[in-house]
Structure formats: structure tokens, C-alpha cells
Short mmCIF file of C-alpha atoms and ligand atoms in Angstrom, two decimals:
data_model
loop_
_atom_site.label_atom_id
_atom_site.label_comp_id
_atom_site.label_asym_id
_atom_site.label_seq_id
_atom_site.Cartn_x
_atom_site.Cartn_y
_atom_site.Cartn_z
CA MET A 1 38.88 -14.93 4.12
CA ALA A 2 38.74 -13.06 7.44
CA LYS A 3 35.53 -13.47 9.42
CA PRO A 4 33.00 -10.78 8.50
CA ASN A 5 32.64 -7.89 10.91
CA LYS A 6 28.95 -8.46 11.68
CA VAL A 7 26.57 -5.52 11.59
CA LYS A 8 24.90 -4.91 14.96
CA TRP A 9 21.13 -4.68 14.52
CA GLY A 10 18.33 -3.43 16.77
CA VAL A 11 14.67 -4.33 16.22
CA LEU A 12 11.81 -1.88 16.72
CA SER A 13 8.97 -3.85 18.35
CA THR A 14 8.03 -7.43 19.02
CA ALA A 15 6.09 -7.65 15.71
CA GLY A 16 5.06 -11.15 14.67
CA ILE A 17 7.10 -11.09 11.47
CA GLY A 18 10.25 -10.15 13.35
CA VAL A 19 9.85 -12.70 16.12
CA LYS A 20 8.79 -15.56 13.85
CA LYS A 21 10.82 -14.99 10.71
CA THR A 22 13.18 -12.06 10.35
CA ILE A 23 15.09 -12.25 13.66
CA PRO A 24 15.62 -16.05 13.61
CA GLY A 25 16.64 -15.75 9.95
CA MET A 26 19.11 -12.93 10.53
CA GLN A 27 20.57 -14.72 13.53
CA GLN A 28 21.72 -17.43 11.10
CA GLY A 29 23.53 -14.87 8.98
CA GLU A 30 27.27 -14.48 8.64
CA TRP A 31 27.06 -10.72 8.45
CA SER A 32 24.27 -9.85 10.88
CA GLU A 33 23.92 -9.90 14.64
CA ILE A 34 20.74 -8.92 16.51
CA VAL A 35 21.92 -7.12 19.63
CA ALA A 36 18.73 -5.46 20.91
CA ILE A 37 14.94 -5.40 20.73
CA ALA A 38 12.52 -2.75 21.99
CA SER A 39 8.82 -2.78 22.75
CA ARG A 40 6.23 -0.32 24.02
CA ASP A 41 5.86 -2.95 26.71
CA GLY A 42 9.25 -3.60 28.28
CA LYS A 43 8.17 -6.94 29.71
CA LYS A 44 7.36 -8.16 26.20
CA ALA A 45 10.75 -6.99 24.97
CA GLU A 46 12.45 -8.86 27.81
CA SER A 47 10.51 -12.03 27.24
CA VAL A 48 11.25 -12.06 23.48
CA ALA A 49 14.90 -11.21 24.13
CA ARG A 50 15.17 -14.17 26.49
CA LYS A 51 13.45 -16.54 24.09
CA LEU A 52 15.47 -15.49 21.05
CA ARG A 53 18.74 -14.92 22.97
CA ILE A 54 18.96 -11.22 22.13
CA PRO A 55 21.40 -9.56 24.55
CA LYS A 56 19.51 -6.29 25.22
CA ALA A 57 15.82 -5.45 25.75
CA TYR A 58 14.62 -1.85 25.76
CA TRP A 59 11.41 -0.47 27.23
CA SER A 60 10.95 2.06 24.44
CA TYR A 61 11.91 2.48 20.78
CA GLU A 62 13.63 5.79 21.68
CA GLU A 63 15.98 4.07 24.11
CA LEU A 64 16.98 1.54 21.48
CA LEU A 65 17.70 4.28 18.95
CA ALA A 66 19.93 6.01 21.52
CA ASP A 67 22.15 2.91 21.93
CA PRO A 68 25.49 3.79 20.30
CA GLU A 69 26.40 0.12 19.78
CA ILE A 70 23.54 -0.33 17.30
CA GLU A 71 24.43 0.32 13.65
CA ALA A 72 21.22 -0.68 11.89
CA ILE A 73 17.51 -0.90 12.64
CA TYR A 74 14.95 -3.39 11.41
CA ASN A 75 11.54 -1.66 11.38
CA PRO A 76 8.53 -4.03 11.31
CA LEU A 77 6.04 -1.56 12.80
CA PRO A 78 2.49 -1.16 11.41
CA ASN A 79 2.55 0.52 7.99
CA HIS A 80 1.68 4.03 9.21
CA LEU A 81 4.75 3.98 11.48
CA HIS A 82 7.23 2.87 8.81
CA VAL A 83 8.24 6.34 7.66
CA PRO A 84 8.14 8.22 11.02
CA TRP A 85 10.27 5.66 12.89
CA SER A 86 12.62 5.07 9.96
CA ILE A 87 13.25 8.84 9.87
CA LYS A 88 13.95 8.85 13.62
CA ALA A 89 16.36 5.93 13.15
CA ALA A 90 18.14 7.69 10.26
CA GLU A 91 18.42 10.85 12.35
CA ALA A 92 20.00 8.76 15.11
CA GLY A 93 22.61 7.71 12.52
CA LYS A 94 21.29 4.16 12.02
CA HIS A 95 20.87 2.32 8.72
CA VAL A 96 17.31 1.06 8.23
CA LEU A 97 15.74 -2.06 6.78
CA CYS A 98 12.05 -1.12 6.77
CA GLU A 99 9.19 -3.54 6.21
CA LYS A 100 6.99 -3.34 3.14
CA PRO A 101 5.08 -1.31 2.09
CA ILE A 102 7.56 1.50 2.57
CA GLY A 103 4.88 3.95 3.79
CA LEU A 104 1.35 5.14 3.28
CA SER A 105 1.93 7.05 0.04
CA VAL A 106 4.57 8.31 -2.37
CA ALA A 107 4.61 11.66 -0.56
CA ASP A 108 5.16 9.87 2.76
CA ALA A 109 8.00 7.78 1.33
CA LYS A 110 9.66 10.83 -0.22
CA THR A 111 10.11 12.35 3.24
CA LEU A 112 12.12 9.25 4.10
CA LEU A 113 14.21 9.70 0.96
CA ASP A 114 14.98 13.26 2.11
CA ALA A 115 16.00 11.92 5.53
CA ARG A 116 18.27 9.34 3.91
CA ASP A 117 19.96 11.92 1.74
CA ARG A 118 20.31 14.31 4.68
CA THR A 119 21.81 11.72 7.03
CA GLY A 120 23.77 9.55 4.60
CA VAL A 121 22.56 6.24 6.06
CA LYS A 122 21.44 3.30 3.94
CA ILE A 123 17.70 2.57 3.81
CA GLY A 124 15.90 -0.27 2.05
CA GLU A 125 12.51 -1.94 1.84
CA ALA A 126 12.23 -5.48 3.22
CA PHE A 127 11.07 -7.32 0.08
CA MET A 128 12.89 -10.50 1.12
CA ILE A 129 11.80 -12.28 -2.08
CA ARG A 130 14.29 -10.21 -4.07
CA THR A 131 17.22 -12.11 -2.56
CA HIS A 132 15.63 -15.58 -2.82
CA PRO A 133 17.39 -17.84 -5.36
CA GLN A 134 14.08 -18.84 -6.99
CA TRP A 135 13.50 -15.22 -8.06
CA LEU A 136 17.09 -14.69 -9.15
CA ARG A 137 16.94 -17.93 -11.17
CA THR A 138 13.61 -17.00 -12.76
CA ARG A 139 14.98 -13.64 -13.80
CA GLU A 140 18.15 -15.27 -15.16
CA LEU A 141 16.19 -17.84 -17.20
CA ILE A 142 13.94 -15.17 -18.65
CA ARG A 143 16.86 -12.88 -19.50
CA SER A 144 18.64 -15.79 -21.21
CA GLY A 145 15.65 -16.19 -23.56
CA ARG A 146 14.47 -19.54 -22.20
CA ILE A 147 10.78 -18.69 -22.73
CA GLY A 148 11.29 -16.48 -25.78
CA ASP A 149 10.17 -12.90 -25.25
CA LEU A 150 8.40 -12.35 -21.92
CA ARG A 151 5.00 -10.82 -22.76
CA SER A 152 2.63 -11.62 -19.92
CA ILE A 153 2.82 -11.98 -16.15
CA ALA A 154 -0.11 -13.26 -14.10
CA GLY A 155 -0.24 -13.58 -10.36
CA PHE A 156 -2.42 -14.38 -7.38
CA PHE A 157 -1.83 -13.67 -3.73
CA SER A 158 -4.57 -14.28 -1.15
CA TYR A 159 -5.37 -15.45 2.36
CA PHE A 160 -8.19 -14.91 4.84
CA ASN A 161 -7.99 -12.41 7.71
CA ARG A 162 -11.05 -10.52 8.97
CA ASP A 163 -9.72 -10.03 12.51
CA ALA A 164 -10.75 -6.52 13.59
CA GLY A 165 -7.77 -6.46 15.96
CA ASN A 166 -5.23 -7.01 13.18
CA ILE A 167 -3.22 -3.99 11.98
CA ARG A 168 -4.08 -4.94 8.38
CA ASN A 169 -7.77 -4.23 8.95
CA VAL A 170 -7.25 -0.62 10.05
CA LEU A 171 -7.62 1.71 7.07
CA ASP A 172 -5.76 4.67 8.61
CA TRP A 173 -2.79 2.46 9.41
CA GLY A 174 -2.30 1.50 5.77
CA GLY A 175 -4.45 -1.64 6.03
CA GLY A 176 -5.96 -3.67 3.19
CA GLY A 177 -4.80 -6.36 0.82
CA LEU A 178 -3.14 -4.20 -1.83
CA MET A 179 -0.73 -2.63 0.68
CA ASP A 180 -0.19 -5.93 2.50
CA ILE A 181 0.19 -8.46 -0.31
CA GLY A 182 -0.72 -6.84 -3.65
CA CYS A 183 2.59 -5.03 -3.28
CA TYR A 184 4.34 -8.36 -4.06
CA PRO A 185 2.98 -9.04 -7.57
CA VAL A 186 3.55 -5.34 -8.31
CA ASN A 187 7.12 -5.56 -7.07
CA THR A 188 7.97 -8.83 -8.80
CA SER A 189 6.36 -7.84 -12.11
CA ARG A 190 8.57 -4.73 -12.12
CA PHE A 191 11.58 -6.84 -11.10
CA ILE A 192 11.13 -9.48 -13.78
CA PHE A 193 10.22 -7.14 -16.65
CA GLY A 194 13.07 -4.92 -15.45
CA GLU A 195 10.88 -1.97 -16.44
CA GLU A 196 8.26 0.35 -14.98
CA PRO A 197 4.61 0.25 -16.06
CA SER A 198 3.46 3.47 -17.71
CA ARG A 199 -0.21 3.09 -16.72
CA VAL A 200 -2.51 0.83 -14.74
CA ILE A 201 -6.18 0.03 -14.40
CA GLY A 202 -7.62 -1.46 -11.25
CA LEU A 203 -10.77 -2.69 -9.60
CA VAL A 204 -11.09 -2.39 -5.82
CA GLU A 205 -13.83 -3.84 -3.65
CA ARG A 206 -13.89 -2.67 -0.03
CA ASP A 207 -14.91 -4.35 3.20
CA PRO A 208 -18.19 -2.67 4.27
CA GLU A 209 -17.07 -2.43 7.88
CA PHE A 210 -13.30 -1.83 7.77
CA LYS A 211 -13.36 0.17 4.49
CA THR A 212 -10.08 -1.53 3.60
CA ASP A 213 -9.78 -3.19 0.18
CA ARG A 214 -10.80 -6.84 0.32
CA LEU A 215 -10.56 -7.78 -3.38
CA VAL A 216 -8.30 -6.06 -5.91
CA SER A 217 -7.46 -6.87 -9.52
CA ALA A 218 -5.23 -4.80 -11.74
CA ILE A 219 -3.59 -4.64 -15.16
CA LEU A 220 -0.14 -3.05 -15.42
CA ASP A 221 0.94 -1.84 -18.86
CA PHE A 222 4.72 -2.34 -19.27
CA PRO A 223 6.77 -1.37 -22.36
CA SER A 224 7.42 -5.09 -23.10
CA GLY A 225 4.07 -6.59 -22.13
CA GLN A 226 1.33 -6.80 -19.54
CA ALA A 227 1.02 -7.94 -15.94
CA ILE A 228 -2.24 -8.83 -14.23
CA PHE A 229 -2.87 -9.86 -10.66
CA THR A 230 -5.58 -10.41 -8.08
CA CYS A 231 -4.98 -10.03 -4.35
CA SER A 232 -7.28 -10.41 -1.40
CA MET A 233 -7.24 -10.72 2.37
CA GLN A 234 -10.63 -12.42 2.24
CA LEU A 235 -10.03 -15.41 -0.03
CA VAL A 236 -8.63 -18.91 0.18
CA PRO A 237 -4.88 -18.91 0.98
CA TYR A 238 -3.11 -19.12 -2.38
CA GLN A 239 -0.08 -17.70 -4.14
CA ARG A 240 1.32 -18.28 -7.61
CA MET A 241 3.19 -16.31 -10.25
CA GLN A 242 3.26 -17.20 -13.96
CA PHE A 243 5.55 -15.77 -16.64
CA LEU A 244 4.47 -16.36 -20.23
CA GLY A 245 6.79 -15.83 -23.15
CA THR A 246 6.47 -16.31 -26.89
CA LYS A 247 7.95 -19.84 -26.58
CA GLY A 248 7.59 -21.01 -23.02
CA ARG A 249 6.35 -20.37 -19.51
CA ILE A 250 7.74 -20.31 -15.97
CA GLU A 251 5.68 -20.81 -12.85
CA ILE A 252 6.84 -20.13 -9.30
CA GLU A 253 5.04 -22.46 -6.93
CA ILE A 254 5.41 -20.59 -3.62
CA PRO A 255 6.58 -17.20 -4.83
CA PHE A 256 6.30 -15.11 -1.66
CA ASN A 257 6.18 -17.12 1.58
CA ALA A 258 9.03 -19.35 0.50
CA PRO A 259 9.61 -21.94 3.26
CA ASN A 260 13.07 -22.35 4.81
CA ASP A 261 12.78 -26.05 5.59
CA ARG A 262 12.28 -27.53 2.14
CA PRO A 263 13.26 -26.78 -1.45
CA CYS A 264 11.26 -24.26 -3.49
CA ARG A 265 10.32 -25.24 -7.00
CA ILE A 266 9.94 -23.45 -10.29
CA HIS A 267 8.37 -25.15 -13.30
CA ILE A 268 9.68 -24.41 -16.76
CA ASP A 269 7.37 -25.30 -19.63
CA ASP A 270 8.90 -25.40 -23.10
CA GLY A 271 5.42 -25.15 -24.59
CA GLY A 272 5.64 -28.60 -26.25
CA ASP A 273 1.96 -29.26 -25.59
CA ILE A 274 -0.79 -28.06 -23.30
CA PHE A 275 -0.69 -31.28 -21.28
CA GLY A 276 2.63 -30.43 -19.68
CA SER A 277 4.91 -32.93 -21.46
CA GLY A 278 7.47 -30.14 -21.83
CA ILE A 279 7.53 -29.13 -18.17
CA THR A 280 10.75 -29.50 -16.21
CA THR A 281 11.05 -28.62 -12.55
CA GLU A 282 14.00 -26.98 -10.86
CA SER A 283 14.33 -27.33 -7.09
CA MET A 284 16.22 -24.70 -5.13
CA THR A 285 18.27 -25.82 -2.16
CA ALA A 286 16.32 -24.95 1.02
CA CYS A 287 17.33 -21.52 2.28
CA ASP A 288 16.04 -18.75 4.53
CA GLN A 289 15.07 -15.66 2.56
CA TYR A 290 15.13 -13.50 5.71
CA MET A 291 18.71 -14.57 6.43
CA LEU A 292 19.69 -13.81 2.85
CA GLN A 293 17.95 -10.44 2.92
CA GLY A 294 19.60 -9.47 6.24
CA ASP A 295 23.05 -10.51 5.09
CA ALA A 296 22.69 -8.72 1.75
CA PHE A 297 21.78 -5.54 3.61
CA SER A 298 24.59 -5.98 6.16
CA ARG A 299 27.08 -6.55 3.34
CA ALA A 300 25.87 -3.34 1.68
CA ILE A 301 26.50 -1.52 4.97
CA ARG A 302 30.05 -2.93 5.00
CA GLY A 303 30.57 -1.70 1.45
CA HIS A 304 30.01 -4.99 -0.41
CA GLY A 305 27.22 -4.61 -2.94
CA ASP A 306 24.10 -2.49 -3.00
CA VAL A 307 21.07 -2.30 -0.71
CA PRO A 308 18.81 -5.03 -2.18
CA VAL A 309 15.67 -2.86 -2.53
CA PRO A 310 16.64 0.81 -2.29
CA LEU A 311 14.18 3.59 -1.52
CA GLU A 312 13.96 4.70 -5.14
CA ASP A 313 12.60 1.24 -5.98
CA ALA A 314 10.25 1.31 -2.98
CA ILE A 315 8.85 4.66 -4.14
CA GLN A 316 8.29 3.31 -7.66
CA ASN A 317 6.35 0.40 -6.17
CA MET A 318 4.26 2.78 -4.09
CA SER A 319 3.56 4.89 -7.22
CA VAL A 320 2.04 1.84 -8.90
CA ILE A 321 -0.08 1.01 -5.83
CA GLU A 322 -1.31 4.60 -5.66
CA ALA A 323 -2.20 4.59 -9.35
CA ILE A 324 -4.24 1.38 -8.89
CA PHE A 325 -6.23 3.01 -6.08
CA ARG A 326 -6.71 6.14 -8.23
CA SER A 327 -7.87 4.08 -11.17
CA ALA A 328 -10.44 2.28 -9.01
CA GLU A 329 -11.85 5.71 -8.10
CA THR A 330 -11.88 7.19 -11.60
CA GLY A 331 -12.75 3.98 -13.45
CA ARG A 332 -10.03 4.85 -16.00
CA TRP A 333 -6.42 4.04 -16.84
CA GLU A 334 -4.12 6.05 -14.58
CA ARG A 335 -0.53 7.08 -15.34
CA VAL A 336 2.01 5.80 -12.85
N1 NAP B 1 8.22 -9.32 4.68
C1 NAP B 1 7.36 -10.18 5.18
O1 NAP B 1 7.43 -11.38 4.98
C2 NAP B 1 6.26 -9.66 6.07
C3 NAP B 1 5.37 -10.57 6.63
C4 NAP B 1 4.43 -10.10 7.54
C5 NAP B 1 4.37 -8.74 7.82
N2 NAP B 1 5.22 -7.87 7.22
C6 NAP B 1 5.16 -6.43 7.52
O2 NAP B 1 5.65 -6.26 8.84
C7 NAP B 1 4.90 -5.27 9.52
C8 NAP B 1 4.35 -5.84 10.81
O3 NAP B 1 3.48 -6.90 10.53
P1 NAP B 1 3.12 -7.98 11.68
O4 NAP B 1 2.12 -8.89 11.16
O5 NAP B 1 4.39 -8.56 12.21
O6 NAP B 1 2.44 -7.02 12.77
P2 NAP B 1 2.16 -7.21 14.31
O7 NAP B 1 2.47 -8.60 14.74
O8 NAP B 1 0.82 -6.65 14.58
O9 NAP B 1 3.27 -6.30 14.97
C9 NAP B 1 3.31 -4.92 14.90
C10 NAP B 1 4.07 -4.42 16.13
O10 NAP B 1 4.15 -3.01 16.08
C11 NAP B 1 4.19 -2.50 17.40
N3 NAP B 1 3.26 -1.35 17.44
C12 NAP B 1 3.61 -0.06 17.64
N4 NAP B 1 2.55 0.74 17.61
C13 NAP B 1 1.48 -0.04 17.41
C14 NAP B 1 0.11 0.22 17.31
N5 NAP B 1 -0.40 1.45 17.38
N6 NAP B 1 -0.70 -0.82 17.11
C15 NAP B 1 -0.24 -2.08 17.00
N7 NAP B 1 1.08 -2.38 17.09
C16 NAP B 1 1.93 -1.38 17.30
C17 NAP B 1 3.81 -3.62 18.36
O11 NAP B 1 5.01 -4.03 19.03
P3 NAP B 1 5.34 -3.67 20.54
O12 NAP B 1 4.07 -3.85 21.32
O13 NAP B 1 6.39 -4.65 20.89
O14 NAP B 1 5.85 -2.26 20.60
C18 NAP B 1 3.34 -4.74 17.45
O15 NAP B 1 3.74 -6.00 17.94
C19 NAP B 1 3.86 -4.77 8.52
O16 NAP B 1 4.33 -3.61 7.93
C20 NAP B 1 3.77 -5.88 7.50
O17 NAP B 1 3.44 -5.40 6.21
C21 NAP B 1 6.17 -8.33 6.36
#
């Protein structure tokens, strides 16, 4: 097969996630090439460009968007800048892979959908987990009936961060645990059920100083069953997802921050007994989920396959998050 015509990407900002994970991942891809990075501080852009061997460094996001060589933008800005800068990128004719959560609200995200439809570019949300083999395998096993009928999903996602200087602790910037990490159990519950929840109920405890949510638990009512999760930015670091069916159970050990230097494992329990005699473990070959995500998006740009997490899906996810916040206010079930 001829060598792929790599998509030329530009990165908006020197965000930690880009520098540490997404850029190095995408640079391993067959379909993606990072050609430029921009920062509000040009010196930072230059230093990162040197370190990561990115050919061009820009002193402003605007300059990067004006570069005609760039075909696609990766947007890892703070949450309140996801929609505004993704719209600017679309209007400059660039495809956009935008970090999660897609925006601050459903209304915010819908303005991005309008921009996409107006400009004809491709836009997706950077839920890298959706391209990781452990999630594809889990979905395949469940669809094949391995655990009987899937009825219940339970998840945890937590870590500790009370740094006042972190973007996640600024309420107006879309801070808080539900937007930062609760979005993952919401996303993966929808992905694995392959359905949308009709209603949710949630409990939200806020940080007295930051006013961001620091402990959230929710129940999502799906046509085929129920999903529950707890997320927090002020708890022990932990992540796990469990899928319970009428006959068996699947557990994903490191569901979200899947490492790229060792295999990921899923445990499949045939329900033989409660002591685990029926548990088998499948190990996935080590892979980089950011590379896979970038290449899947680049392939979609080249006309091979779909955008992994399109805006319609991102808006559905945001609708669930919004309903959880509403429910915490009203103390009642809220329709999604
Ligand atoms: N998918 C994942 O695995 C994953 C993991 C972590 C984070 N994320 C998402 O990625 C995004 C960035 O997270 P992060 O932890 O990488 O953030 P971060 O390190 O704080 O980076 C955010 C960057 O945005 C730029 N920026 C522009 N305006 C800013 C402002 N007013 N205040 C602060 N920074 C501003 C800065 O870059 P310049 O100074 O260079 O302009 C800054 O470095 C978030 O949306 C987060 O949800 C995703």
C-alpha cells in the first residue's frame, strides 16, 4: 500500500496534556504529522517545539490558524476556550480535534455544531479511550453475549488536586471533577450500552472555596439497565469500570489513563463463584491511545472511516452532565 499522505496538524497552546501525551503519541502515527505549535508566550512555543522536534513555533494562536500548510488543529485549551477557539479554527478552514469536555454547556457546544455545518470541516471530541483496544474488546465481548445481558455498569474515577492555580479549580472555566473526569464514566456507559440514558439523578458536593464540584455520584437510567459512578478531584487516585451482566462480569483495570508502556488488562468473570475461580484475564498489547486517536481522526480527514467521537456524541455527553448538575439542584430525577 502507498505511504499515507499524513495530515498536517497544528497545536493550540503548550498545554500539559499535549506536551506530555497527545503530541508524542501523534508523532508516532502513520497518518499524523505535528507541524506547528503556538503559545501565548512565544518563547514557550519555541522551547516546546525544540524539545519535541516540531518544525514551526508561533507566538499567537491566530498566527497558527493563519498558516495555510496546517490542515487540522488539536485544541487542548482550558474548557471555556474549547468552543471559541474551535470555531475560529473551523472558520479558518481547519479540522478540529478538541479536548474533552467539548464545552461549557449544550448551548455552547451547539454553536460549534453550527460552525462545523457552516464550514464543512470535521470536528471531534478527544475521548482517546474510544479508540483503545481494551474498550473495543470490552464492547465486542459484551455484544457477543459473553456476560449474558448487560444490566449494570459501575465506575469510579478520582485523584487529588486542590491547586488553586490549576485550570480545573476555576469554576468559570468549566472546572470541577464532573467536567474533568466524570465525563469518562458518562461517555463509556453510553458507549458500552450503545444507548442514551433517559433520565439521571445526581448528588454534587462543592468545594467551599472554589465552588467547583469535589464529589459527585450519579445514577443513569438506560433502556437496558443502569449505570452508577462516583468521581472526585479530592480523593485517592483510583479508576475502575465494571460491567455486570446476567451471567458474567467484565472489569477494566485502568480504564482511562491507559499506559503506553505496558499491556492493559481486562478481567472476565464467568460468575462461577464469588471467589474469582471463573476469572480469566486478557492482556492487550501495549499501545498508545493518543497515537490511535490521532491516526483515526487523520484517516477520517483522508476519507477513511468516521471521526471517532463526533460532535453529536459530544453534545449527548454534555446533555447528561448538565442533567446531573440540574438534578443535584432540584433533588429530583432530571430528563436528559
Ligand atoms: N484526554 C486526556 O487524556 C486529557 C488529559 C488531561 C487534560 N485534558 C484536557 O485538556 C485540556 C487542557 O488540560 P491541561 O491539564 O493540559 O491544561 P494546562 O496544562 O493548564 O494547559 C492549558 C493551556 O492553555 C493555554 N491557555 C490559554 N489561555 C489560558 C488561560 N486563561 N489560563 C490558563 N491557560 C491558558 C496555556 O498555554 P499557552 O500558555 O502555551 O498559551 C496552557 O498551557 C483540558 O480541557 C482538559 O480537560 C485531556
